[in-house]
Short mmCIF file of C-alpha atoms and ligand atoms in Angstrom, two decimals:
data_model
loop_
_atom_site.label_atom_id
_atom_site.label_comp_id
_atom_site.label_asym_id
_atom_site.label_seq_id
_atom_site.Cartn_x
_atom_site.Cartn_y
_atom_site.Cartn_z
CA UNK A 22 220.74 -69.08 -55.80
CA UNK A 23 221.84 -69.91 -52.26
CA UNK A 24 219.91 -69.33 -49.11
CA UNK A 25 221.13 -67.25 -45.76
CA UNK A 26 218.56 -68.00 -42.68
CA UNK A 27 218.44 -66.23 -39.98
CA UNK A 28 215.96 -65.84 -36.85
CA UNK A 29 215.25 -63.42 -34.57
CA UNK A 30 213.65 -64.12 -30.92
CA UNK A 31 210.72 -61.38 -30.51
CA UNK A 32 211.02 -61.57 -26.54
CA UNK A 33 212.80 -58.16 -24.85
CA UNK A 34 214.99 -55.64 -25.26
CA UNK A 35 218.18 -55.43 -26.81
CA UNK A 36 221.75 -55.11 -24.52
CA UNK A 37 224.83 -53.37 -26.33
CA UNK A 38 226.09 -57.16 -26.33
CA UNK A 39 223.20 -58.17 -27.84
CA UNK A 40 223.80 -55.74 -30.66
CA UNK A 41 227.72 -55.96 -31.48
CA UNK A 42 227.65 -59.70 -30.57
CA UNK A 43 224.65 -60.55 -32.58
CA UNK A 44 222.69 -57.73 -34.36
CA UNK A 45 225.64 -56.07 -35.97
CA UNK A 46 227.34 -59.27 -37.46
CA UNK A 47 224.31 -60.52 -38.56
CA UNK A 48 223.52 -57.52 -40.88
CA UNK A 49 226.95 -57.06 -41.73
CA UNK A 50 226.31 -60.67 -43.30
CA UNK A 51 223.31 -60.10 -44.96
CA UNK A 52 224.49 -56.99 -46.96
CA UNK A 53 227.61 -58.42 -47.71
CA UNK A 54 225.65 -61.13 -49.19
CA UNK A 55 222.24 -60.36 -50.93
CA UNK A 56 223.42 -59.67 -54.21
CA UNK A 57 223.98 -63.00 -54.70
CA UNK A 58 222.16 -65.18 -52.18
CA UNK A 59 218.61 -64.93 -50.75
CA UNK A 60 218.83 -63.53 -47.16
CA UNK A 61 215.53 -65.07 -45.15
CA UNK A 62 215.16 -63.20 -41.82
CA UNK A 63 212.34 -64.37 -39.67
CA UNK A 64 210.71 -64.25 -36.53
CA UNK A 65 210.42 -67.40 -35.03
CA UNK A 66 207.24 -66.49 -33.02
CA UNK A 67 206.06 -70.03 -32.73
CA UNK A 68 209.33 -71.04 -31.08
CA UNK A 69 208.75 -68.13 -28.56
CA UNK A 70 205.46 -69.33 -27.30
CA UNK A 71 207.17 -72.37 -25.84
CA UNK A 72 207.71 -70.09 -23.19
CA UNK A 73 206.58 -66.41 -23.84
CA UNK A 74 203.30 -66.28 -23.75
CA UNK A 75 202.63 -62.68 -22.30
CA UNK A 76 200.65 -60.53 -25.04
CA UNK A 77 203.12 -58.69 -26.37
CA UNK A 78 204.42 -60.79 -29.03
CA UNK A 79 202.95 -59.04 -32.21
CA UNK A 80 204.46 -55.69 -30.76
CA UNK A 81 208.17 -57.71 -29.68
CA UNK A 82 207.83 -58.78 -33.41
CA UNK A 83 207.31 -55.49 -34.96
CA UNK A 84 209.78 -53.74 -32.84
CA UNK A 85 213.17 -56.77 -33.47
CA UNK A 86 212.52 -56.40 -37.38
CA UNK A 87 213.05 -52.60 -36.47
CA UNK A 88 215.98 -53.23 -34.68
CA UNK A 89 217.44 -54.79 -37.69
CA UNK A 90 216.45 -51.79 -39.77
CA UNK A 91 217.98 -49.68 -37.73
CA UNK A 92 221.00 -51.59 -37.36
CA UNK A 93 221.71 -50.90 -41.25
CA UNK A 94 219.71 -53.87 -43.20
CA UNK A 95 220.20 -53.06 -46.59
CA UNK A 96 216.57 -54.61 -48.53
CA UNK A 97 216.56 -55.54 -51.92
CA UNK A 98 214.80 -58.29 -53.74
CA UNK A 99 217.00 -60.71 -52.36
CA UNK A 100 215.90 -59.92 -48.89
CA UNK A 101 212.91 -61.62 -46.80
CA UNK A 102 211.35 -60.95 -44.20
CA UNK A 103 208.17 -63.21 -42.71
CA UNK A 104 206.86 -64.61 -39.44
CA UNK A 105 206.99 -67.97 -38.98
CA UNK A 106 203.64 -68.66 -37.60
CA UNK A 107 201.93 -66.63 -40.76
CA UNK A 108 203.80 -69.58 -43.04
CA UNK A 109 201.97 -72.57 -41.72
CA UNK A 110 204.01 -74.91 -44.01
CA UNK A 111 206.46 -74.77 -40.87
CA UNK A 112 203.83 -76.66 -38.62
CA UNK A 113 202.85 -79.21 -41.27
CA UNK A 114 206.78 -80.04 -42.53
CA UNK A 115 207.34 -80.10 -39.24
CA UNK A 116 205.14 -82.97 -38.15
CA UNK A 117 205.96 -85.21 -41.28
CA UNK A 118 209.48 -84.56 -39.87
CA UNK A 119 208.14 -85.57 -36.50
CA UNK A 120 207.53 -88.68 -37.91
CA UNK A 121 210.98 -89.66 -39.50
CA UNK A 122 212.90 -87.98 -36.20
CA UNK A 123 213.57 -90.60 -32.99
CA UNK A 124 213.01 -90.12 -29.56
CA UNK A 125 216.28 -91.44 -28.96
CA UNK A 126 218.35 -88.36 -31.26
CA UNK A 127 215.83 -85.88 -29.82
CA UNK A 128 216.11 -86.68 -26.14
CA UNK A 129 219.95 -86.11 -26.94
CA UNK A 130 219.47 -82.49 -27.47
CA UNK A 131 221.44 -80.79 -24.94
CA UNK A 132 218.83 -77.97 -24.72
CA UNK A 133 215.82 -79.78 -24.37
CA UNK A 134 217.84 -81.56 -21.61
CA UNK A 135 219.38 -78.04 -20.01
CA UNK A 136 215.95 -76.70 -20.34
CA UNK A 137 214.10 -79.52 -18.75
CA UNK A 138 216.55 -79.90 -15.95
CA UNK A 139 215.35 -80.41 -12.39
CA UNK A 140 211.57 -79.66 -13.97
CA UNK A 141 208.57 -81.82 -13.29
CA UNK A 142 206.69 -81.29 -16.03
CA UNK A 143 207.64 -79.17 -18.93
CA UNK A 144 205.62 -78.35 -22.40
CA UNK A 145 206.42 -81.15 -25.71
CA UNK A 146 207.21 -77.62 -27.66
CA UNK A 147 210.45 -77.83 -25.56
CA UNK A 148 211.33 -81.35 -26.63
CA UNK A 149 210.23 -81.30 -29.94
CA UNK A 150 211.43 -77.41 -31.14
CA UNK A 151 214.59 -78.95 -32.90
CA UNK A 152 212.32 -80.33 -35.39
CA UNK A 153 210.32 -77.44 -35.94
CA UNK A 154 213.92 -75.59 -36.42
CA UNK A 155 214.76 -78.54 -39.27
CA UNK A 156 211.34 -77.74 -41.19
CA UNK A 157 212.24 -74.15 -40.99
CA UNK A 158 215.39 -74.41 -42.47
CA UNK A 159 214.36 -77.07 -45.14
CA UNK A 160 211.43 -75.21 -46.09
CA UNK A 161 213.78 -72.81 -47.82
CA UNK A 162 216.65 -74.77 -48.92
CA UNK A 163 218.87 -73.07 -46.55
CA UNK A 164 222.96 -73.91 -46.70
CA UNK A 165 223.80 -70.89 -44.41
CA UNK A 166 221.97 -70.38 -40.78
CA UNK A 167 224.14 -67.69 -38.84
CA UNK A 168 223.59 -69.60 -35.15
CA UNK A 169 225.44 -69.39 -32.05
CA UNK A 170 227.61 -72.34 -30.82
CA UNK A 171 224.51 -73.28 -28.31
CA UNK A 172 222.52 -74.38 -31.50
CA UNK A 173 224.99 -76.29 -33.40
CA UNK A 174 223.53 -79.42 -32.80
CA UNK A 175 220.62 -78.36 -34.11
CA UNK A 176 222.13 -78.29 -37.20
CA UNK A 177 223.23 -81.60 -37.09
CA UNK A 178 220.11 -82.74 -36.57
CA UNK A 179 218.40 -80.96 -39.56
CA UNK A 180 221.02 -82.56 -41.46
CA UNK A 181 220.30 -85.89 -40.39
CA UNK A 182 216.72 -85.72 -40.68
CA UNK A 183 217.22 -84.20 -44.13
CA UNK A 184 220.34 -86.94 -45.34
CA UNK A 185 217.54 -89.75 -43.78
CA UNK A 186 214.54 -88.55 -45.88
CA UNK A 187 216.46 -88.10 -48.95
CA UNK A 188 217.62 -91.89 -48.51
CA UNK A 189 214.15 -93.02 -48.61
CA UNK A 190 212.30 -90.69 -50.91
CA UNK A 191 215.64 -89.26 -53.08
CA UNK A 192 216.93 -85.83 -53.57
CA UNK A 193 213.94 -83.86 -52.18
CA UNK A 194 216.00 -81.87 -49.48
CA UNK A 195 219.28 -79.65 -49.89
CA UNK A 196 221.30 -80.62 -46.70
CA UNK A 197 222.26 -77.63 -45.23
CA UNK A 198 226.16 -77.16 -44.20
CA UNK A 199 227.80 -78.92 -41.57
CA UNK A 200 229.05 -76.51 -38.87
CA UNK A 201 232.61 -76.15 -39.73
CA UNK A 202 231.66 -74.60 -42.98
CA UNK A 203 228.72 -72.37 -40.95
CA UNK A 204 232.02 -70.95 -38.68
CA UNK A 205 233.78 -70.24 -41.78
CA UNK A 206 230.91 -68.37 -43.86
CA UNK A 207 230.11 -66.43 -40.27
CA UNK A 208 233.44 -65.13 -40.23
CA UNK A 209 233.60 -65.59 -36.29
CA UNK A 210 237.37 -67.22 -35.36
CA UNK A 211 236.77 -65.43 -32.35
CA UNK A 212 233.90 -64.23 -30.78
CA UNK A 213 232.84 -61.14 -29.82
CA UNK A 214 232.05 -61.01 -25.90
CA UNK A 215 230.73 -57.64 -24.21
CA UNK A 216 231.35 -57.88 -20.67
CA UNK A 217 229.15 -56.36 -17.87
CA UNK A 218 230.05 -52.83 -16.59
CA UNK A 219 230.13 -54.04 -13.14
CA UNK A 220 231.33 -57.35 -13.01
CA UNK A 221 234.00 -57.49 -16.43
CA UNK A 222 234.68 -61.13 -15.45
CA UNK A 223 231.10 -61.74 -16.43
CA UNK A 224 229.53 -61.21 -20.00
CA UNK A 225 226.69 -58.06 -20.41
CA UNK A 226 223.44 -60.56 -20.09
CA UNK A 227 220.01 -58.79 -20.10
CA UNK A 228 218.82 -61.15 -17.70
CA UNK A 229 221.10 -59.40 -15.23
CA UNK A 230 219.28 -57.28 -12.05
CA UNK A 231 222.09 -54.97 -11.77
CA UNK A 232 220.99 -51.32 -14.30
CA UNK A 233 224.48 -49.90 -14.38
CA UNK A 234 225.58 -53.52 -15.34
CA UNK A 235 224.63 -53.35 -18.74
CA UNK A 236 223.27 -50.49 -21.30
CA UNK A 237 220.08 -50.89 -23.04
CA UNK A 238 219.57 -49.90 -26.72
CA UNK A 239 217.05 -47.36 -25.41
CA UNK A 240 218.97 -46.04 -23.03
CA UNK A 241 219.03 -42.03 -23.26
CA UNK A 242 222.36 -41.63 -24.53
CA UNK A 243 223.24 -39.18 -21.12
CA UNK A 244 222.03 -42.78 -19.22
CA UNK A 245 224.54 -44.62 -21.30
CA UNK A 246 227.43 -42.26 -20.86
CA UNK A 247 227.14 -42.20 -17.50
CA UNK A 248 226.82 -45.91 -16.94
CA UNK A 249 230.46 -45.86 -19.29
CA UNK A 250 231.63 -43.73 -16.69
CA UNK A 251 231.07 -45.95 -13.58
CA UNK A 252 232.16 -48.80 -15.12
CA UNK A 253 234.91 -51.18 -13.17
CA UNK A 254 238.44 -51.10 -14.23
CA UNK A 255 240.93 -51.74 -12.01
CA UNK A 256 243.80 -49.71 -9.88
CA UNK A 257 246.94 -51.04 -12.30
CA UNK A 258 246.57 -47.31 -13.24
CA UNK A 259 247.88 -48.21 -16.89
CA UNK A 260 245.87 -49.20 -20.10
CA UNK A 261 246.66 -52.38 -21.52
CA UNK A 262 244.56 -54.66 -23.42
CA UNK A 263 244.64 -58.29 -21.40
CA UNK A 264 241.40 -59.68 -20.69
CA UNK A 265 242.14 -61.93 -18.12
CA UNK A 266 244.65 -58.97 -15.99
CA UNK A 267 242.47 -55.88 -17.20
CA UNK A 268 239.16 -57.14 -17.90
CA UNK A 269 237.31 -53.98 -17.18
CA UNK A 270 239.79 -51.38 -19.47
CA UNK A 271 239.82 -54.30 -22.04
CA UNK A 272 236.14 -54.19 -22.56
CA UNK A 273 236.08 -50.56 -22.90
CA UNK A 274 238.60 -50.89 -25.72
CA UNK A 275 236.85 -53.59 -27.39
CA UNK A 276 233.68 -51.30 -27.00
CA UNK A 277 235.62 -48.50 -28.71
CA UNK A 278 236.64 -50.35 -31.94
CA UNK A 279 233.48 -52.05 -32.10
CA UNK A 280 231.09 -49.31 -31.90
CA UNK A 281 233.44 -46.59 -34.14
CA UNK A 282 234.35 -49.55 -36.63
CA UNK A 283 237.96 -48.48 -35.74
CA UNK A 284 240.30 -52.13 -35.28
CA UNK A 285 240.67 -53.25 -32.39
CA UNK A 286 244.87 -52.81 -32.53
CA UNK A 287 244.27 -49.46 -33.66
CA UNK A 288 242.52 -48.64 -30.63
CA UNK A 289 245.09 -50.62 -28.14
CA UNK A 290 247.79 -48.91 -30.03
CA UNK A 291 246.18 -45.15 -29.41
CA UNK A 292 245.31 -45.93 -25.51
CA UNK A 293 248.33 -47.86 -24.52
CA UNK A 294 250.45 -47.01 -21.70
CA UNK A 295 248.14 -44.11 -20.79
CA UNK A 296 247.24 -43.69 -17.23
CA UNK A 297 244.06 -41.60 -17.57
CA UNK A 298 241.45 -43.78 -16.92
CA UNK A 299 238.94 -41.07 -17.18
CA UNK A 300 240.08 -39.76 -20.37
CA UNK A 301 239.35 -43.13 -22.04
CA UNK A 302 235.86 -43.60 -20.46
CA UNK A 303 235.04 -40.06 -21.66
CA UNK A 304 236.00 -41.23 -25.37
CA UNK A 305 234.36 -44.40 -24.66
CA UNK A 306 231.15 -42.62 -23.30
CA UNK A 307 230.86 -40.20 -26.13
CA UNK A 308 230.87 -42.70 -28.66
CA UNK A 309 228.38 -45.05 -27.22
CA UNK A 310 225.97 -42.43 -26.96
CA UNK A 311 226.24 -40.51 -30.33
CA UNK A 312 226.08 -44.47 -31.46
CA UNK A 313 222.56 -44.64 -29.26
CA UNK A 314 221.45 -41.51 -30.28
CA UNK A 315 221.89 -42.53 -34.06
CA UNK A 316 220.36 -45.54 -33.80
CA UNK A 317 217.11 -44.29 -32.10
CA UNK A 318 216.61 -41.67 -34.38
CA UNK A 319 216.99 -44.42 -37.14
CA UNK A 320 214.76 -46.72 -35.11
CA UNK A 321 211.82 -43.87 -34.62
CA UNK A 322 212.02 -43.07 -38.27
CA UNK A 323 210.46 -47.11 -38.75
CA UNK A 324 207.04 -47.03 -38.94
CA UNK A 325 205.17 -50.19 -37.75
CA UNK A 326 203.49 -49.54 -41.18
CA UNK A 327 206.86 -50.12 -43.05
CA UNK A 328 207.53 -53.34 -41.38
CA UNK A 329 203.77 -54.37 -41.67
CA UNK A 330 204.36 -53.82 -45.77
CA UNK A 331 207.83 -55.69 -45.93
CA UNK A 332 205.98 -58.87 -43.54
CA UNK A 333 203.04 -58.98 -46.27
CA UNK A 334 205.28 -59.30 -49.28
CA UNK A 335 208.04 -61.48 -47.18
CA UNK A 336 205.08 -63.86 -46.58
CA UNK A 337 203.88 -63.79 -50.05
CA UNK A 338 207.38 -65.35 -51.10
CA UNK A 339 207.55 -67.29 -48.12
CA UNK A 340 204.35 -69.25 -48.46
CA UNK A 341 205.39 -69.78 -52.10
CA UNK A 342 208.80 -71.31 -51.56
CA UNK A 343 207.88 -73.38 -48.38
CA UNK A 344 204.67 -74.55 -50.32
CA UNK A 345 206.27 -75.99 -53.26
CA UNK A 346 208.87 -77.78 -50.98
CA UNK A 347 206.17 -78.85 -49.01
CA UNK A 348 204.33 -80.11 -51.55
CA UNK A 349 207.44 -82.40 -52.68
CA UNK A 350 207.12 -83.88 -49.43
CA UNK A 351 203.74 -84.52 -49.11
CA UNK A 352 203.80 -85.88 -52.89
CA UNK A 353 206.80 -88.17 -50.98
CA UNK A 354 204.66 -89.52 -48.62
CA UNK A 355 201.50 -90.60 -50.56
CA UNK A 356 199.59 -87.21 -48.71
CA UNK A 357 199.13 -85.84 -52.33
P1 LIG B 123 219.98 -63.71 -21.31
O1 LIG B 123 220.58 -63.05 -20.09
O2 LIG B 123 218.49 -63.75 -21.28
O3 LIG B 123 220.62 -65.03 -21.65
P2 LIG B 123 221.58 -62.46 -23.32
O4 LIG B 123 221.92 -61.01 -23.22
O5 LIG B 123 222.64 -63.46 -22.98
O6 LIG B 123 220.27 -62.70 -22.50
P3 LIG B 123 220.62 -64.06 -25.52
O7 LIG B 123 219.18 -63.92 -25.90
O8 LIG B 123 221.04 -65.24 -24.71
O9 LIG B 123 221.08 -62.70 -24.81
O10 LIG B 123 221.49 -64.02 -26.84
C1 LIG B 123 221.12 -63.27 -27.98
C2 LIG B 123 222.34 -63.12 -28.88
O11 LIG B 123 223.24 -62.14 -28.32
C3 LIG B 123 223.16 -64.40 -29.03
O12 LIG B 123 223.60 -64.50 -30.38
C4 LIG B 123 224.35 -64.18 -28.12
O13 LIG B 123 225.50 -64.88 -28.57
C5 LIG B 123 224.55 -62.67 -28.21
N1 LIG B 123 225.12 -62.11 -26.98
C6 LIG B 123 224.55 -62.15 -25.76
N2 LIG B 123 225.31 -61.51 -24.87
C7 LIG B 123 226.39 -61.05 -25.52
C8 LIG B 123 227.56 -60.30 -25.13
N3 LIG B 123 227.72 -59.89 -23.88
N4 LIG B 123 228.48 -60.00 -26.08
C9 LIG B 123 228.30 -60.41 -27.36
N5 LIG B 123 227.24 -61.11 -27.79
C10 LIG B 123 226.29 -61.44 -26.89
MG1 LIG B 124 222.21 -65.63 -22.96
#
C-alpha cells in the first residue's frame, strides 16, 4: 500500500488563506485517498523548535490536529496521526542520514540560505532540518508528500540521499516521487491565492499587522462579515473577474466558490456585469461566516481527549513502521 505524508506546523493561528490554500486541499486529498493508501499526518514539532520555542507547543499541537478535524478529516484505519518528536526513530535516521548527506548539497538549500541571510549566528537545526525532513519521509516509505513549491527541493534532496544509500547498501529505501509527479497527484495546476482584504495586490499572510487585512478562523462570524464588508475593491463600478484590473472583486469571487464549493465560473457567471458592489460583499459576508460558524462549532465539539486517543494509537503504528525501517538501516551500517 502506498504512503501520503503530510505535516502540519503547530505554531499560530489559522488565516482563511491558510485554510482554502492549505487546510482544505490537504483533507480533500486525504479522503479522496485513504481507502487505498496510508495517509500519515504529523506534527513536525521538532522542526518547530528550530525557532518556536515559547511553551505552547503541546497546546499549538493539540489544537492544528483539531483544525484538521474540523476541516472534514475523514479517519479510518488507513489514517495516522503522530508527533514527530514522540517517534524518536526520526532523530536517529536522521543522523545516519547526516552522515551520508554533504555540506556542499546542504549549504545549497535555498532556505537554510533565505533563513540565514544577513544573520550572525543562527542554530545547526536550521542548516541541517532538510535531513531531518528526508528521515521523516523515509521512515514511512512515503511516494506522496503534499508540499508547497518553497519545499521542493527538499524533495530532491530526500531523493538523493535515499537513491545514494540504496547504491551502497541496495534496495533499503523507496525513493519518494520526483516533483512533477507530486504536482500531478496534488491536483494544483494553479494555485489557490487568498489575497488580503486591504491590500488585494498582496496575498492574506498572518504575519500581517493590519486586523481587517485578513480573517482569522476564530473570528466571530459578525467580526468576519464585517471585515468582508470593508474590504477594497475598486471604483470600475462593474464585477468582472481579472486579477490583475479587479484584484479586490476578484478575490471576493474566488472566496465565494471556494468557501460554498460552488466553481469558480459559476460564480463569475452569476455576478458578472453587476454594479452592486454591496450586494456581492453581503453574499460574500454571509457565507464566510455561516462557513466560521460551522467550523467552530465542529472545532469545539473536539475534545483534547479525542486527539490525545488518536496521537497514542498513531504513535503505536508509527514507532512500528519507522522502527523496522530503521532497523534495516542500522542492520546496513554494521550498528546491529
Ligand atoms: P506567514 O505570514 O507567517 O508567512 P502565511 O499566512 O503565509 O504566514 P504559511 O505558514 O507561510 O502562512 O503557510 C501555510 C500554508 O498556507 C502554506 O501551504 C501556504 O501555501 C498556504 N497559504 C498561505 N497564505 C495563503 C493564501 N493567502 N492563500 C492560499 N494559501 C495560502
Ligand atoms: Mg507565508
Amino acid at each position: 500500500m502506498k504512503t501520503i505524508l503530510t505535516g502540519i506546523r503547530a505554531n499560530s493561528e489559522l488565516t482563511l488563506g491558510n485554510y482554502l490554500g492549505a487546510l482544505l486541499p490537504m483533507v480533500r486529498l486525504a479522503n479522496k485517498h485513504s481507502k487505498e493508501m496510508n495517509v500519515n499526518i504529523f506534527v513536525p514539532d521538532l522542526h518547530s523548535i528550530i525557532s518556536d520555542v515559547d511553551g505552547n507547543l503541546h497546546a499549538n499541537t493539540i489544537r492544528s490536529l483539531k483544525y484538521y478535524l474540523a476541516s472534514g478529516l475523514e479517519l479510518n484505519r488507513n489514517v495516522h496521526i503522530y508527533r514527530q518528536s514522540h517517534v524518536p526513530a526520526h532523530s536517529e535516521l536522521c543522523w545516519i542520514l547526516n552522515c551520508i548527506a554533504t555540506m556542499g548539497e546542504m549549504g545549497r538549500m535555498t532556505q537554510y540560505k533565505e533563513k540565514s541571510e544577513g544573520k550572525a549566528s543562527c542554530n545547526v537545526g536550521i542548516f541541517d532540518y532538510p535531513v531531518l525532513m528526508a528521515a521523516d519521509i523515509l521512515l514511512y516509505s512515503a511516494q506522496y508528500i503534499p508540499l508547497g513549491e518553497d519545499q521542493f527541493q527538499h524533495i530532491e534532496l530526500t531523493r538523493n540521499l535515499a537513491m545514494r544509500f540504496n547504491n551502497r547498501f541496495g534496495e533499503i529505501f523507496v525513493v519518494p516521487e520526483n516533483t512533477a509527479e507530486q504536482v500531478k497527484f496534488m491536483e494544483v495546476d494553479q494555485g489557490i491565492r487568498i489575497r488580503d482584504l486591504l491590500n488585494p495586490e498582496k496575498k492574506m499572510s498572518k504575519s500581517t499587522k493590519a486586523e481587517n487585512s485578513k480573517i482569522m478562523l476564530d473570528d466571530a462570524p459578525e467580526k468576519a462579515a464585517k471585515k468582508i464588508m470593508s474590504a477594497t475593491t475598486d471604483s470600475l463600478g462593474k464585477v468582472k473577474f481579472d486579477m490583475w484590473g479587479q484584484p479586490g472583486i476578484s478575490n471576493l469571487l474566488v472566496i465565494e466558490s471556494l468557501v460554498t464549493d460552488v466553481p469558480l465560473d459559476d460564480v463569475v457567471a452569476k455576478w458578472s456585469g453587476d454594479t452592486r458592489y454591496g450586494e456581492l460583499k453581503k453574499q460574500v459576508a454571509s457565507s464566510v461566516s455561516t462557513m466560521l460558524a460551522e467550523f467552530q462549532e465542529r472545532l469545539a465539539a473536539i475534545s483534547d481527549e479525542q486527539v490525545l486517543t488518536l496521537l497514542e494509537e498513531g504513535e503505536e503504528y508509527a514507532n512500528k513502521i519507522a522502527n523496522a525501517k530503521l532497523l534495516e538501516v542500522q542492520k546496513a551500517f554494521g550498528l546491529r
